[in-house]
Every structure is written in C-alpha cells, then in structure tokens.
C-alpha cells in the first residue's frame, strides 16, 4: 500500500496498464506534457510520441480517432481535458462509440476509455463545472464510472482500460488532491459494486463522485447525534449496485440520494424510481433527493455555495427524512 | 499495368464490379418499391465508377469508412451482397443481424469499417484507424469516403488537419455528385471548393472525372501508392452524378430532366463498356456480366425475402458486456 493523491492514483493506474498492454495509448490536448494535472506525467519519456499524443483542439476528432484506433485493435484512453468539452464530441460519443457495436451486429467492440474530469471546482463557472453524468447513464452502450477515492479511481481505471465496453470515466476534479491508500499492483475493481462507507439503520444514503466525502462528513455528524445511516458510494452509476441499495432500503425504509448534479431528471430520480418499483411504496416510509437547483453553476463564491452540497445540508435532509 | 492483357483484365474487373453495384441497387430499389425493404435506401446509381475504381487499388487489409450512401463502397471492398441484402431486409444472417439496415453495412472481415448515418461521421474514425495502423507498424491504409456535403462539417477540417499533423496513411475521397440531399452543394459551400480546402491544409489534392472508371483507377493507384509509402494523406475530389434521388422515396423530380438525361449519356458503366468493346470484348460478354450481376442479386433478394426475422431477444444483444439489460417477455 502507498498513500497518494487521487490524481496520482489515476496516473499509476494508467502507467501500470500502459506497461502491461502496448495497445493502450493516450490522446488528448497537452497529454504529452503530462496532462493538465500531471495525470500523464513522464509518460512521453517512457512510451514515446506514438502512444502519448498531444492533439490539436479537435474534440470531435480526439473522440472519433480514439474510436477509429479501437476498430483496428488499439485500446485508447481518450482525454477530454474537462468534462464540459465532451459536448464538442457528442456525435462521436453518442452516435458512433455507443452505437457501433450494436448497429454493426457485434462486429466491433469499441474498447475506449473516455476520461472527463467533471464537477465543480475553484469557482470555474458554468462551462467548467458541469455534472451531466445522468445523460450518459441514459445512453445504452456505455459504462459510466464515477469514483470518489484514490483507491477506487485507480482500481476502476484499471478495470476501464481492460474493459471491452466503452467506459466513460468521470474523474472527480474537485478531489484530485485528496490523499488515500492504493495497492501495488493496482487490482481492478468490478463495475456495479457499491462501497459501503457507513453502517446504520436510520436511513439509506446513496451518492457518488465528489458528493461522497461531503456525505461521509454528514454521516459522521449525524452519528454524533445518534443517527446512524447506511451510506453507499455507488462508484459506477451504470451499472449501479441496485442489489445493495434495495437490501439496505428494505432494512431502513428510508432513502436519500445525494448528488452534485441538478436534481431535475438527475440519476437520483432513477434510483428512487427503481427502489419504489422493487420494494413497493408500502415498504418505503420516505424517499428524497438532495441535489442542485436547476441553474447553471454560478461563478461568485457565495452564489456557487448555494449550489454546492455541504455536510450540514445532508444532516438536515436526513433529519427531515426521518422526522427528527 | 503496362501489359495490355493485364490492363484488359483490370478494366473487366472494374466493369464487373460496377455492374454488380448497379444490379444490387436496382434490385434493392425494386424490392423497396414492392414493400419488401423497410426504411430509407440511399442508392448511388451513376456513381459506381468511384467505388469500383478506388477499391480496385485497395488490399483486403486496407480499411475503409463510408457514408450513408455506401452499398457500392461495401461491394467494391469485398462485402457479400447476400449478407448485405439480408441486412437491408432486416433479417437474421444480415451483416448487422437486422439492427443496422442499409445505412450501417459493415464487414470488418474485409476491412469495411462501416457505413455511417451521420454526414462526415466517418472522417474522424478513418484518421484514428490510420493512426492505429501506423502504431502497429502496418502498411495498410485507410480510405475515407464522403460526399460533397460533408466538407462543410467541422470533422472535415479537423480530420484533414489531424491526418497531416500525424502524417497518417489516409486516402480521402470526396464523392462530389453536386448535391447534398436536396441542396446544390455549390450554393452552400464558400470558396473555390474542396481541393483548395485540402491544399490549404497541406493535403495534396486533385479533381478527377468520377464517371470514368479508368480515370478513377489511375488516380487512385497513384494516390494509394503514395499514401502507402508513408507520404501522408491524399485527397481525391471525384466529380460524378447521382442519377437517382436522395432516397428511395425521392423521384428527384426537382431536377431538370435535361440535366439527368445529359448525365445518363455519361453513364460510367456504358462508358467503360464502350472502351472494352473497342478493345475487342464482345458485346455478348459485356451483356453476360450484367446478366450475371442481376442473377446474383435476384438470388440475394430471393434469399433475403425468404429469410427469418431475428428473434426478439436479438434486440438486446451486442449493446454492452457490463450493464447490459436482458431480454424478457415483459418488455
Ligand atoms: C450531420 C448530419 N446532418 C444531416 C444529415 C441528413 N443528411 C443525410 S444525407 C445528407 C446529404 C449529404 O450530402 P453529401 O455528403 O453530398 O452526400 P450525397 O447524399 O449527396 O451522396 C443529409 C443532409 C445527416 N445524415 N447527418
């Protein structure tokens, strides 16, 4: 075990896999100089400019070229720089990558990993803070990974690189400098298995990505008031660990889904709907979502703070849920 | 190429390929009209010389990306018309098991990486495939087929720029039939045109007569060889004419009849037929090639119309490995 930052954990995962499999290559803006956060630091020296390719600012072609290379047997890591720019490559992602296996009757499995640092950070305003992971959970043909810790980021990235499915990897950029332990070598973590962060029977709290540490603090605060919750970090929202969540809600009877993204039509709605569907409304005392209002992320710190989750918001939401 | 006997064989091959493409599409159109084929068909009648002339210069392991009008590209690259027809009918046994249809014919076993329902969609994929092949140290090349409508989309600029930057083995082929769906491409395209755009990005580009299979073959042979030698991308701007409408349901009545008639007089199949006749190929032999092509496609039609539909569960297959939704009767 070694303690590293989350971004360093992701660097080591990619490094390990590029050493293991020479078909893996990385393409994106500025990756040859190490990537925006050093997630590919020293890769150029080790793997050379054929496998570590700094591209023009051509998001459509970064995405499409990654796909093209996969169709001839390479395994690209497609770096989108910041999530918001994936919108410039939507055709390549939605109409091509997600569809090509199906449309062609299984002739090709587009083994691509698309890395998209997402979420709020440092007052970066509306075009550099978005959380639209629900869009992609809605999209058949892809896996949606939303880790929150160095260990999960590393293990899930290894799994993503080895996966034959296209994997959309939401790097939580607000957590890049958080420390945590990772194993060496890094073992893959299977998709669709939630991590239980806290144990309790007052309510079930479900979350992912940058909301995880906030919810963890919230759960700790609640525990000091004698309220213990089951807290799950889903880690991947497609597939998601329905089994674990449903078993927990059967026990607690109460569900709170917490996400950074806008509440309206967010992935929390899907979770609540599935849980109601699976355990029946009679077995559910309450279900709520705690998420962002339907506004773009504003710039000024006090304005942005209204969008941001906080441990206090989570404490209040759980208290309301259980009528405490 | 210098041996006149070889050359005659080459021209005969071109002729046969064009005849097969034409027969495939005429058969498909008839089947569509008879209500046997669902959905839209984008046929390329009149453009056969482009597919035939380009693909004659490609190896099986060369890759090709195509657009929405890709039947000819697929046949010329070596795809099996029987499986193509099954796919047009949406039947089991088709290339995509009934999940793609006309716009998504692909045959990876012959390097045909797929038709594409999105204009210019194949361009980024082609440059990426070329980059992958280059990484693997292969000398295979990628041909990227697109229409004149595609040059006004961003991926055209991005893709050419990219191919030059990374010196990739891509042969770009702009199949210029003068129209983009129902709009004259010239009326929506600024500047002097596609070859100038390509040259501005450092891609050697020429315009050729796309209704002459021999001209296409010649240009493609030179360009493909340069690309294969590692000299970077080339672009061929191929002028042709689409005799039929945009889709199977468009009678193209919006075009002046004289224009269509004039184009018919430049029909690429008849033109090459005249050359072959001049070189001593008997008319009966030419007729036989066309008959054989029609017989082959009639057979494909018969097979497809009698083939089984895919089982309902097929709709749930090949979505993804992890997180796939299973088929259940309740769906
Ligand atoms: C991105 C995109 N926009 C619009 C369409 C609808 N569409 C299909 S074919 C076509 C015309 C394309 O023209 P061109 O590339 O010249 O090919 P042609 O049909 O003339 O062979 C259009 C507009 C599409 N398929 N994709």
XYZ file of C-alpha atoms and ligand atoms in Angstrom:
681
model
C 0.000 0.000 0.000
C 1.120 3.505 -0.710
C -0.506 6.835 0.060
C -1.007 9.103 -2.946
C -3.318 11.824 -4.212
C -6.302 10.814 -6.306
C -4.749 12.209 -9.474
C -1.515 10.344 -8.779
C -3.547 7.192 -8.204
C -5.028 7.602 -11.659
C -1.552 8.216 -13.087
C -0.250 4.993 -11.594
C -3.242 3.051 -12.892
C -2.737 4.282 -16.451
C 1.014 3.732 -16.155
C 0.569 0.171 -14.975
C -1.819 -0.627 -17.810
C 0.304 1.004 -20.500
C 3.239 -1.070 -19.317
C 1.113 -4.193 -19.320
C -0.540 -3.740 -22.713
C 1.182 -1.982 -25.574
C -2.107 -1.460 -27.374
C -3.061 1.142 -24.764
C -2.351 4.702 -25.836
C -3.497 8.104 -24.692
C -4.636 11.009 -26.812
C -5.828 14.455 -25.899
C -4.767 18.040 -25.560
C -1.490 18.526 -23.700
C -1.175 14.924 -22.609
C 2.434 14.685 -23.785
C 3.441 17.347 -21.287
C 1.782 15.311 -18.573
C -1.833 16.333 -18.823
C -3.459 19.256 -17.096
C -2.960 17.771 -13.627
C 0.085 15.605 -14.175
C -2.047 12.530 -14.676
C 0.274 11.510 -17.514
C 3.492 12.881 -16.040
C 6.584 11.220 -17.544
C 4.501 9.102 -19.910
C 6.041 10.646 -23.009
C 9.554 9.705 -21.972
C 8.550 6.134 -21.292
C 6.076 5.404 -24.066
C 7.072 7.780 -26.846
C 5.089 10.107 -29.020
C 3.163 7.396 -30.840
C 1.444 6.301 -27.634
C 1.225 9.630 -25.836
C -0.252 12.016 -28.328
C -0.852 15.693 -27.717
C -3.582 16.522 -30.176
C -4.966 19.670 -31.728
C -8.026 21.168 -30.035
C -10.311 18.989 -32.115
C -12.630 17.258 -29.680
C -14.674 15.545 -32.388
C -11.561 14.003 -33.786
C -9.981 13.206 -30.422
C -13.083 11.155 -29.690
C -13.536 9.797 -33.214
C -9.879 8.979 -33.732
C -9.798 7.116 -30.453
C -12.700 5.078 -31.729
C -11.067 4.515 -35.125
C -7.952 3.200 -33.464
C -10.042 0.833 -31.345
C -11.620 -0.517 -34.514
C -8.194 -1.689 -35.659
C -7.316 -3.161 -32.276
C -5.791 -0.376 -30.172
C -7.091 0.498 -26.699
C -7.205 4.266 -26.406
C -7.544 6.436 -23.354
C -9.328 9.460 -24.725
C -8.666 12.510 -22.584
C -11.326 15.216 -22.807
C -9.393 17.718 -20.663
C -12.529 18.872 -18.829
C -15.916 17.213 -18.986
C -17.685 20.192 -20.488
C -15.770 19.842 -23.761
C -17.263 16.437 -24.422
C -20.191 18.370 -25.823
C -17.959 19.206 -28.794
C -17.599 15.483 -29.434
C -21.161 14.344 -28.835
C -21.701 12.818 -32.251
C -18.575 10.726 -31.933
C -19.531 9.630 -28.437
C -23.276 9.167 -28.710
C -23.862 8.281 -32.340
C -20.630 6.426 -33.026
C -18.936 4.953 -29.942
C -22.126 4.000 -28.117
C -23.787 2.607 -31.227
C -21.149 0.948 -33.333
C -21.191 -2.459 -31.700
C -24.961 -2.743 -31.816
C -25.505 -1.217 -35.234
C -22.922 -3.478 -36.805
C -24.338 -6.604 -35.215
C -21.471 -7.156 -32.806
C -18.650 -6.936 -35.352
C -16.705 -4.472 -33.221
C -16.361 -3.801 -29.531
C -15.149 -0.245 -29.180
C -12.775 -0.610 -26.246
C -12.275 3.040 -25.417
C -11.953 4.858 -22.120
C -13.114 8.456 -22.201
C -11.737 10.458 -19.289
C -13.723 13.532 -18.397
C -12.692 15.479 -15.287
C -16.037 16.735 -14.073
C -17.860 18.595 -11.343
C -17.439 21.872 -9.504
C -14.030 23.228 -8.638
C -12.491 26.565 -7.764
C -15.302 28.840 -8.936
C -14.937 27.932 -12.552
C -18.448 28.956 -13.579
C -20.960 27.451 -15.917
C -18.772 25.966 -18.663
C -16.167 24.281 -16.463
C -18.236 22.815 -13.636
C -20.919 20.645 -15.101
C -22.176 17.318 -13.845
C -24.197 15.685 -16.566
C -23.489 12.056 -15.765
C -27.198 11.290 -15.902
C -27.166 11.981 -19.652
C -24.764 9.130 -20.129
C -26.447 6.694 -17.785
C -29.359 7.265 -20.164
C -27.248 6.186 -23.131
C -27.285 2.474 -23.995
C -23.904 1.045 -24.922
C -21.628 2.650 -22.343
C -20.406 2.133 -18.790
C -20.472 5.198 -16.528
C -17.829 5.354 -13.809
C -17.961 7.955 -11.051
C -15.275 7.281 -8.422
C -14.506 9.353 -5.339
C -11.337 7.983 -3.716
C -7.766 7.341 -4.861
C -8.164 3.572 -4.443
C -11.426 3.444 -6.357
C -10.137 5.727 -9.082
C -7.100 3.526 -9.549
C -8.955 0.212 -9.458
C -11.786 1.384 -11.649
C -9.425 2.938 -14.191
C -7.556 -0.356 -14.481
C -10.886 -2.117 -14.974
C -11.941 0.509 -17.540
C -8.775 0.077 -19.582
C -9.225 -3.702 -19.599
C -12.913 -3.498 -20.458
C -14.125 -4.218 -23.971
C -17.022 -1.828 -23.406
C -16.698 1.898 -23.942
C -16.212 3.377 -20.479
C -16.995 6.974 -19.622
C -14.750 7.798 -16.719
C -15.796 10.816 -14.696
C -12.645 11.941 -12.903
C -13.771 13.965 -9.844
C -11.635 17.054 -10.325
C -12.532 18.666 -7.016
C -10.995 15.639 -5.282
C -7.762 15.404 -7.293
C -5.605 16.419 -4.325
C -7.284 14.199 -1.756
C -4.938 11.562 -0.343
C -5.598 7.906 0.103
C -4.005 4.495 0.002
C -3.747 2.381 -3.096
C -2.452 -1.142 -3.504
C 0.556 -2.058 -5.603
C -0.012 -3.511 -8.105
C -3.417 -1.961 -8.615
C -6.155 -4.564 -8.765
C -9.168 -3.929 -10.984
C -12.449 -3.103 -9.233
C -15.504 -4.554 -10.943
C -18.172 -2.172 -12.231
C -21.515 -2.105 -10.482
C -20.363 -2.831 -6.942
C -21.047 -0.104 -4.413
C -18.727 0.632 -1.497
C -20.375 0.845 1.879
C -18.976 3.902 3.635
C -21.014 3.854 6.855
C -23.404 1.488 8.549
C -26.700 2.258 10.225
C -30.436 1.708 10.112
C -31.947 5.189 10.333
C -31.870 5.691 6.569
C -30.082 4.683 3.387
C -27.974 7.402 1.799
C -26.732 6.832 -1.746
C -24.184 9.000 -3.502
C -21.160 9.049 -5.812
C -18.248 11.147 -7.063
C -17.416 14.432 -5.336
C -20.504 14.191 -3.139
C -19.024 11.174 -1.332
C -16.688 12.979 1.106
C -19.418 15.542 1.806
C -21.940 12.828 2.569
C -19.344 10.993 4.640
C -18.886 14.084 6.832
C -22.646 14.442 7.021
C -22.965 10.849 8.200
C -20.276 11.420 10.823
C -22.095 14.498 12.125
C -25.354 12.558 12.239
C -23.653 9.787 14.185
C -22.639 12.297 16.855
C -26.391 12.980 17.220
C -27.022 9.272 17.495
C -28.406 8.935 13.959
C -26.656 6.196 12.002
C -27.181 5.735 8.287
C -26.191 3.190 5.679
C -24.053 5.233 3.313
C -23.195 3.909 -0.147
C -20.731 5.226 -2.659
C -22.047 3.717 -5.887
C -18.681 4.200 -7.672
C -20.339 3.434 -11.011
C -23.786 4.678 -11.926
C -24.118 2.381 -14.924
C -24.239 -0.373 -13.980
C -25.224 0.562 -10.429
C -25.489 -1.643 -7.392
C -29.233 -1.974 -7.218
C -28.993 -5.065 -5.038
C -27.053 -3.393 -2.243
C -29.242 -0.294 -2.222
C -32.506 -2.214 -2.261
C -31.399 -4.552 0.514
C -30.483 -1.531 2.608
C -33.732 0.336 1.991
C -35.641 -2.820 2.920
C -33.876 -2.535 6.254
C -34.098 1.221 6.824
C -37.325 2.080 4.979
C -35.890 5.459 4.060
C -33.829 6.615 1.100
C -31.887 9.782 0.412
C -29.959 10.150 -2.839
C -27.335 12.861 -2.821
C -25.687 14.137 -5.973
C -23.869 17.217 -7.114
C -25.760 17.371 -10.395
C -29.060 19.151 -10.924
C -31.915 17.378 -9.177
C -34.379 17.547 -12.071
C -34.073 14.386 -14.164
C -30.851 13.531 -12.385
C -29.742 9.977 -11.714
C -31.260 10.213 -8.242
C -34.693 10.112 -9.855
C -33.803 6.785 -11.442
C -32.652 5.343 -8.135
C -35.774 6.433 -6.282
C -38.000 5.105 -9.053
C -36.248 1.737 -9.135
C -36.392 1.364 -5.381
C -40.122 2.158 -5.291
C -40.622 -0.269 -8.127
C -38.673 -3.049 -6.466
C -39.806 -2.843 -2.851
C -43.245 -1.297 -3.319
C -44.401 2.070 -1.955
C -45.831 0.433 1.167
C -42.362 -0.565 2.273
C -40.914 2.881 1.799
C -41.539 5.450 4.512
C -39.767 8.258 2.679
C -37.572 8.894 -0.338
C -35.890 12.170 -1.212
C -33.190 13.646 -3.347
C -30.682 16.239 -2.276
C -29.098 17.816 -5.329
C -28.520 21.083 -7.144
C -31.218 23.519 -8.181
C -31.831 23.655 -11.907
C -29.458 26.544 -12.581
C -26.060 26.675 -14.275
C -23.183 26.717 -11.796
C -22.536 30.385 -10.954
C -19.114 31.968 -10.510
C -19.070 34.094 -7.320
C -18.204 32.011 -4.245
C -21.344 32.830 -2.247
C -23.509 32.128 -5.285
C -21.687 28.912 -6.035
C -22.058 27.866 -2.407
C -25.813 27.757 -2.888
C -25.335 25.043 -5.478
C -22.729 23.148 -3.517
C -23.598 20.332 -1.191
C -22.471 20.595 2.410
C -22.418 18.192 5.368
C -24.987 20.431 7.056
C -27.375 20.126 4.102
C -27.047 16.388 4.314
C -27.637 16.357 8.063
C -30.791 18.453 7.585
C -32.040 16.301 4.731
C -31.622 13.078 6.708
C -33.267 14.625 9.758
C -36.224 15.737 7.645
C -36.392 12.273 6.110
C -36.656 10.519 9.454
C -38.764 13.227 11.027
C -36.171 14.016 13.654
C -0.412 -2.252 -65.636
C 1.771 -1.983 -68.741
C 0.847 -5.425 -70.085
C -2.205 -4.837 -72.314
C -3.611 -8.231 -71.272
C -3.378 -7.314 -67.610
C -4.939 -3.998 -68.345
C -7.863 -5.623 -70.074
C -8.367 -7.874 -67.089
C -8.301 -4.844 -64.837
C -10.871 -2.998 -66.899
C -13.034 -6.085 -66.979
C -12.827 -6.320 -63.208
C -13.883 -2.704 -62.929
C -16.778 -3.305 -65.255
C -17.931 -6.357 -63.341
C -17.780 -4.548 -60.007
C -19.773 -1.630 -61.378
C -22.331 -3.975 -62.894
C -22.719 -5.746 -59.556
C -23.157 -2.492 -57.650
C -25.751 -1.258 -60.133
C -27.586 -4.573 -60.096
C -27.566 -4.664 -56.292
C -29.063 -1.211 -56.021
C -31.617 -1.676 -58.803
C -32.719 -4.898 -57.167
C -32.892 -3.237 -53.766
C -34.909 -0.332 -55.185
C -37.381 -2.731 -56.758
C -37.667 -4.653 -53.510
C -38.169 -1.414 -51.614
C -40.895 -0.362 -54.031
C -42.540 -3.736 -53.565
C -42.621 -3.084 -49.836
C -40.096 -5.788 -49.029
C -37.365 -3.498 -47.676
C -38.253 -1.133 -44.830
C -36.733 2.270 -44.173
C -34.888 4.612 -46.481
C -32.359 3.479 -49.076
C -29.669 5.838 -50.303
C -28.568 4.440 -53.636
C -25.619 5.573 -55.697
C -26.766 4.832 -59.217
C -24.437 6.678 -61.574
C -21.575 6.813 -59.043
C -20.345 3.226 -59.389
C -17.039 4.136 -61.012
C -15.868 5.809 -57.813
C -16.333 2.792 -55.556
C -15.009 0.364 -58.162
C -12.032 2.470 -59.218
C -10.902 3.296 -55.706
C -11.340 -0.135 -54.170
C -9.547 -1.909 -57.009
C -6.438 -0.292 -55.563
C -7.015 -1.442 -52.025
C -5.885 -4.591 -50.292
C -8.230 -6.650 -48.184
C -6.473 -5.461 -45.004
C -6.809 -1.822 -46.022
C -9.675 -0.256 -44.136
C -12.494 1.842 -45.458
C -15.014 4.143 -43.807
C -18.097 5.058 -45.739
C -21.102 7.331 -45.552
C -24.878 6.940 -45.806
C -24.592 6.013 -49.494
C -22.303 3.060 -49.003
C -23.642 -0.025 -50.820
C -21.185 0.438 -53.667
C -18.258 1.008 -51.330
C -19.090 -2.175 -49.455
C -19.454 -4.337 -52.549
C -16.285 -2.959 -54.100
C -14.378 -3.587 -50.865
C -15.435 -7.199 -50.982
C -18.566 -7.445 -48.849
C -21.015 -10.224 -49.661
C -24.160 -8.896 -51.409
C -26.226 -11.745 -49.970
C -25.493 -10.672 -46.428
C -25.958 -7.036 -47.428
C -29.369 -7.798 -48.868
C -30.331 -9.732 -45.742
C -29.403 -6.647 -43.754
C -31.437 -4.334 -45.983
C -34.388 -6.626 -45.338
C -33.642 -6.597 -41.614
C -33.239 -10.360 -41.459
C -31.149 -12.710 -39.395
C -27.943 -13.508 -41.241
C -27.543 -9.913 -42.348
C -24.271 -8.190 -41.519
C -25.797 -6.470 -38.506
C -28.408 -9.082 -37.589
C -31.140 -6.713 -38.612
C -30.012 -3.933 -36.312
C -28.309 -1.710 -38.842
C -30.050 -1.752 -42.192
C -28.890 -0.038 -45.347
C -27.150 2.866 -43.618
C -24.973 0.680 -41.403
C -23.484 -2.001 -43.591
C -20.120 -3.077 -42.211
C -17.894 -6.048 -42.910
C -14.843 -5.922 -40.697
C -13.516 -9.134 -42.253
C -12.831 -7.261 -45.495
C -11.791 -4.001 -43.843
C -15.125 -2.281 -44.418
C -15.441 -0.383 -41.132
C -18.964 0.699 -41.767
C -21.352 3.000 -43.492
C -22.398 5.942 -41.363
C -25.714 7.676 -40.861
C -24.042 10.913 -39.866
C -22.630 13.104 -42.616
C -18.822 13.365 -42.092
C -19.062 10.834 -39.265
C -16.548 8.508 -40.883
C -13.794 11.101 -41.136
C -12.533 11.118 -37.511
C -12.876 7.343 -37.399
C -10.763 6.981 -40.534
C -7.905 9.096 -39.216
C -7.979 7.182 -35.937
C -7.914 3.845 -37.732
C -4.927 5.090 -39.728
C -3.212 6.202 -36.541
C -3.798 2.790 -35.021
C -2.397 1.019 -38.074
C 0.626 3.280 -38.026
C 1.208 2.472 -34.341
C 1.103 -1.202 -35.225
C 3.719 -0.722 -37.937
C 1.280 -1.927 -40.581
C 1.488 -0.733 -44.178
C -2.268 -0.980 -44.599
C -4.008 2.271 -45.463
C -7.436 3.743 -44.755
C -9.776 5.133 -47.361
C -12.363 7.610 -46.235
C -15.383 8.125 -48.476
C -17.645 11.143 -48.034
C -19.877 13.375 -50.110
C -19.502 16.990 -51.100
C -21.972 17.872 -48.344
C -19.535 16.628 -45.699
C -16.874 19.240 -46.437
C -18.933 21.863 -44.628
C -18.879 19.988 -41.348
C -16.190 20.504 -38.727
C -14.868 16.940 -38.794
C -13.656 17.518 -42.360
C -11.372 20.350 -41.256
C -10.378 18.525 -38.084
C -9.742 15.234 -39.832
C -7.573 16.613 -42.620
C -5.585 18.735 -40.203
C -5.092 15.694 -37.994
C -4.044 13.407 -40.842
C -1.405 15.895 -41.971
C -0.098 16.554 -38.454
C 0.427 12.882 -37.743
C 1.319 12.017 -41.356
C -1.304 9.313 -41.495
C -1.995 6.837 -44.280
C -5.420 8.113 -45.303
C -6.842 8.429 -48.765
C -9.692 10.917 -48.544
C -12.226 10.583 -51.329
C -14.826 13.286 -51.801
C -17.570 11.874 -53.951
C -18.977 15.040 -55.457
C -22.370 14.437 -57.015
C -23.167 18.141 -56.910
C -25.935 17.876 -54.365
C -26.235 17.465 -50.623
C -29.602 15.784 -50.160
C -31.816 18.306 -51.987
C -29.495 21.314 -51.969
C -26.936 22.190 -54.610
C -23.705 21.801 -52.685
C -22.162 24.767 -54.518
C -24.899 27.037 -53.167
C -23.866 26.274 -49.576
C -20.097 25.938 -49.973
C -17.918 29.034 -49.776
C -14.714 29.493 -51.683
C -13.248 27.620 -54.585
C -14.024 24.149 -53.263
C -12.748 21.019 -51.685
C -9.342 20.642 -53.350
C -8.414 24.174 -52.331
C -9.516 23.490 -48.787
C -7.447 20.328 -48.731
C -4.389 22.042 -50.208
C -4.661 24.843 -47.670
C -4.127 22.199 -45.013
C -1.226 20.643 -46.856
C -3.066 17.682 -48.347
C -2.156 17.012 -51.979
C -5.472 17.000 -53.806
C -6.712 16.662 -57.357
C -10.074 16.740 -59.096
C -10.892 13.901 -61.410
C -13.714 12.707 -63.616
C -15.604 10.256 -61.472
C -17.662 8.917 -64.333
C -14.573 7.453 -65.903
C -13.666 4.280 -64.071
C -10.266 4.368 -65.746
C -9.557 7.896 -64.536
C -10.561 6.958 -61.006
C -8.471 3.806 -61.133
C -5.436 5.732 -62.389
C -5.698 8.488 -59.819
C -6.414 6.049 -57.016
C -3.486 3.879 -57.943
C -1.085 6.825 -57.775
C -2.622 8.278 -54.619
C -2.936 4.988 -52.748
C 0.673 4.130 -53.535
C 1.877 7.478 -52.181
C -0.214 7.029 -49.059
C 1.127 3.503 -48.632
C 4.699 4.741 -48.987
C 4.093 6.842 -45.892
C 3.897 10.183 -47.643
C 0.836 11.210 -45.637
C -2.750 11.774 -46.673
C -4.027 12.469 -50.187
C -7.403 13.678 -51.316
C -9.229 12.809 -54.488
C -12.088 15.068 -55.443
C -14.182 12.920 -57.720
C -16.863 14.570 -59.823
C -19.831 12.376 -60.556
C -23.612 12.464 -60.770
C -26.304 10.699 -58.819
C -28.909 9.684 -61.371
C -31.496 8.664 -58.784
C -32.961 10.757 -55.960
C -31.651 11.370 -52.470
C -33.501 8.386 -51.012
C -35.628 5.596 -52.375
C -38.757 7.700 -51.997
C -37.349 10.751 -53.798
C -38.142 10.649 -57.516
C -35.780 13.611 -57.928
C -38.412 15.411 -59.959
C -36.936 18.639 -58.603
C -34.034 18.386 -61.048
C -34.318 19.493 -64.673
C -34.929 16.482 -66.904
C -32.248 17.637 -69.384
C -29.662 17.593 -66.638
C -30.476 13.995 -65.776
C -30.525 12.986 -69.445
C -27.154 14.587 -70.029
C -25.787 12.713 -67.027
C -27.185 9.450 -68.343
C -25.205 9.987 -71.510
C -22.101 9.933 -69.318
C -23.144 6.758 -67.507
C -19.923 5.237 -66.163
C -20.915 1.671 -66.944
C -21.812 2.362 -70.556
C -18.638 4.413 -70.923
C -16.370 1.652 -69.769
C -18.416 -0.806 -71.826
C -17.609 1.234 -74.944
C -13.893 1.162 -74.101
C -13.989 -2.581 -73.572
C -15.860 -3.092 -76.843
C -13.232 -1.014 -78.602
C -10.590 -3.304 -77.166
C -12.282 -6.317 -78.597
C -14.517 -7.542 -75.804
C -17.618 -8.966 -77.445
C -20.918 -7.241 -76.627
C -22.273 -10.603 -75.592
C -19.544 -10.880 -72.974
C -20.431 -7.474 -71.550
C -24.095 -8.381 -71.585
C -23.281 -11.595 -69.797
C -21.530 -9.749 -66.972
C -24.587 -7.578 -66.470
C -26.927 -10.544 -66.629
C -24.804 -12.470 -64.162
C -24.840 -9.499 -61.812
C -28.628 -9.293 -61.978
C -28.953 -13.023 -61.461
C -26.653 -12.817 -58.435
C -28.693 -10.015 -56.908
C -32.044 -11.610 -57.748
C -30.794 -14.649 -55.892
C -29.793 -12.438 -52.957
C -33.256 -10.853 -52.989
C -34.948 -14.224 -53.045
C -32.823 -15.424 -50.167
C -33.452 -12.310 -48.140
C -37.198 -12.203 -48.668
C -37.448 -15.806 -47.514
C -35.107 -15.431 -44.545
C -36.270 -15.428 -40.953
C -36.628 -12.308 -38.865
C -34.226 -12.046 -35.955
C -35.585 -13.445 -32.693
C -36.853 -10.646 -30.403
C -34.024 -11.274 -27.953
C -31.514 -10.245 -30.630
C -32.544 -6.640 -29.976
C -30.975 -6.979 -26.530
C -27.680 -8.437 -27.716
C -24.467 -6.583 -28.509
C -25.378 -3.493 -26.521
C -22.564 -3.823 -23.985
C -20.997 -6.523 -21.816
C -21.252 -4.907 -18.387
C -24.577 -3.349 -17.540
C -26.452 -4.954 -20.421
C -30.204 -5.276 -19.977
C -31.508 -8.777 -20.506
C -34.409 -9.574 -22.773
C -37.597 -10.524 -21.033
C -41.011 -11.237 -22.485
C -42.500 -8.446 -20.396
C -40.598 -5.781 -22.317
C -24.738 15.508 -39.528
C -25.864 15.214 -40.451
N -26.637 16.217 -40.875
C -27.653 15.984 -41.740
C -27.919 14.707 -42.166
C -29.072 14.427 -43.139
N -28.499 14.095 -44.455
C -28.319 12.822 -44.855
S -27.550 12.729 -46.332
C -27.449 14.392 -46.461
C -26.779 14.997 -47.650
C -25.352 14.685 -47.701
O -24.797 15.192 -48.857
P -23.472 14.610 -49.431
O -22.488 14.439 -48.342
O -23.075 15.479 -50.557
O -23.842 13.160 -49.917
P -24.913 12.709 -51.023
O -26.181 12.408 -50.283
O -25.046 13.794 -51.983
O -24.347 11.481 -51.607
C -28.025 14.999 -45.372
C -28.140 16.456 -45.193
C -27.100 13.685 -41.677
N -27.316 12.409 -42.011
N -26.073 13.956 -40.853
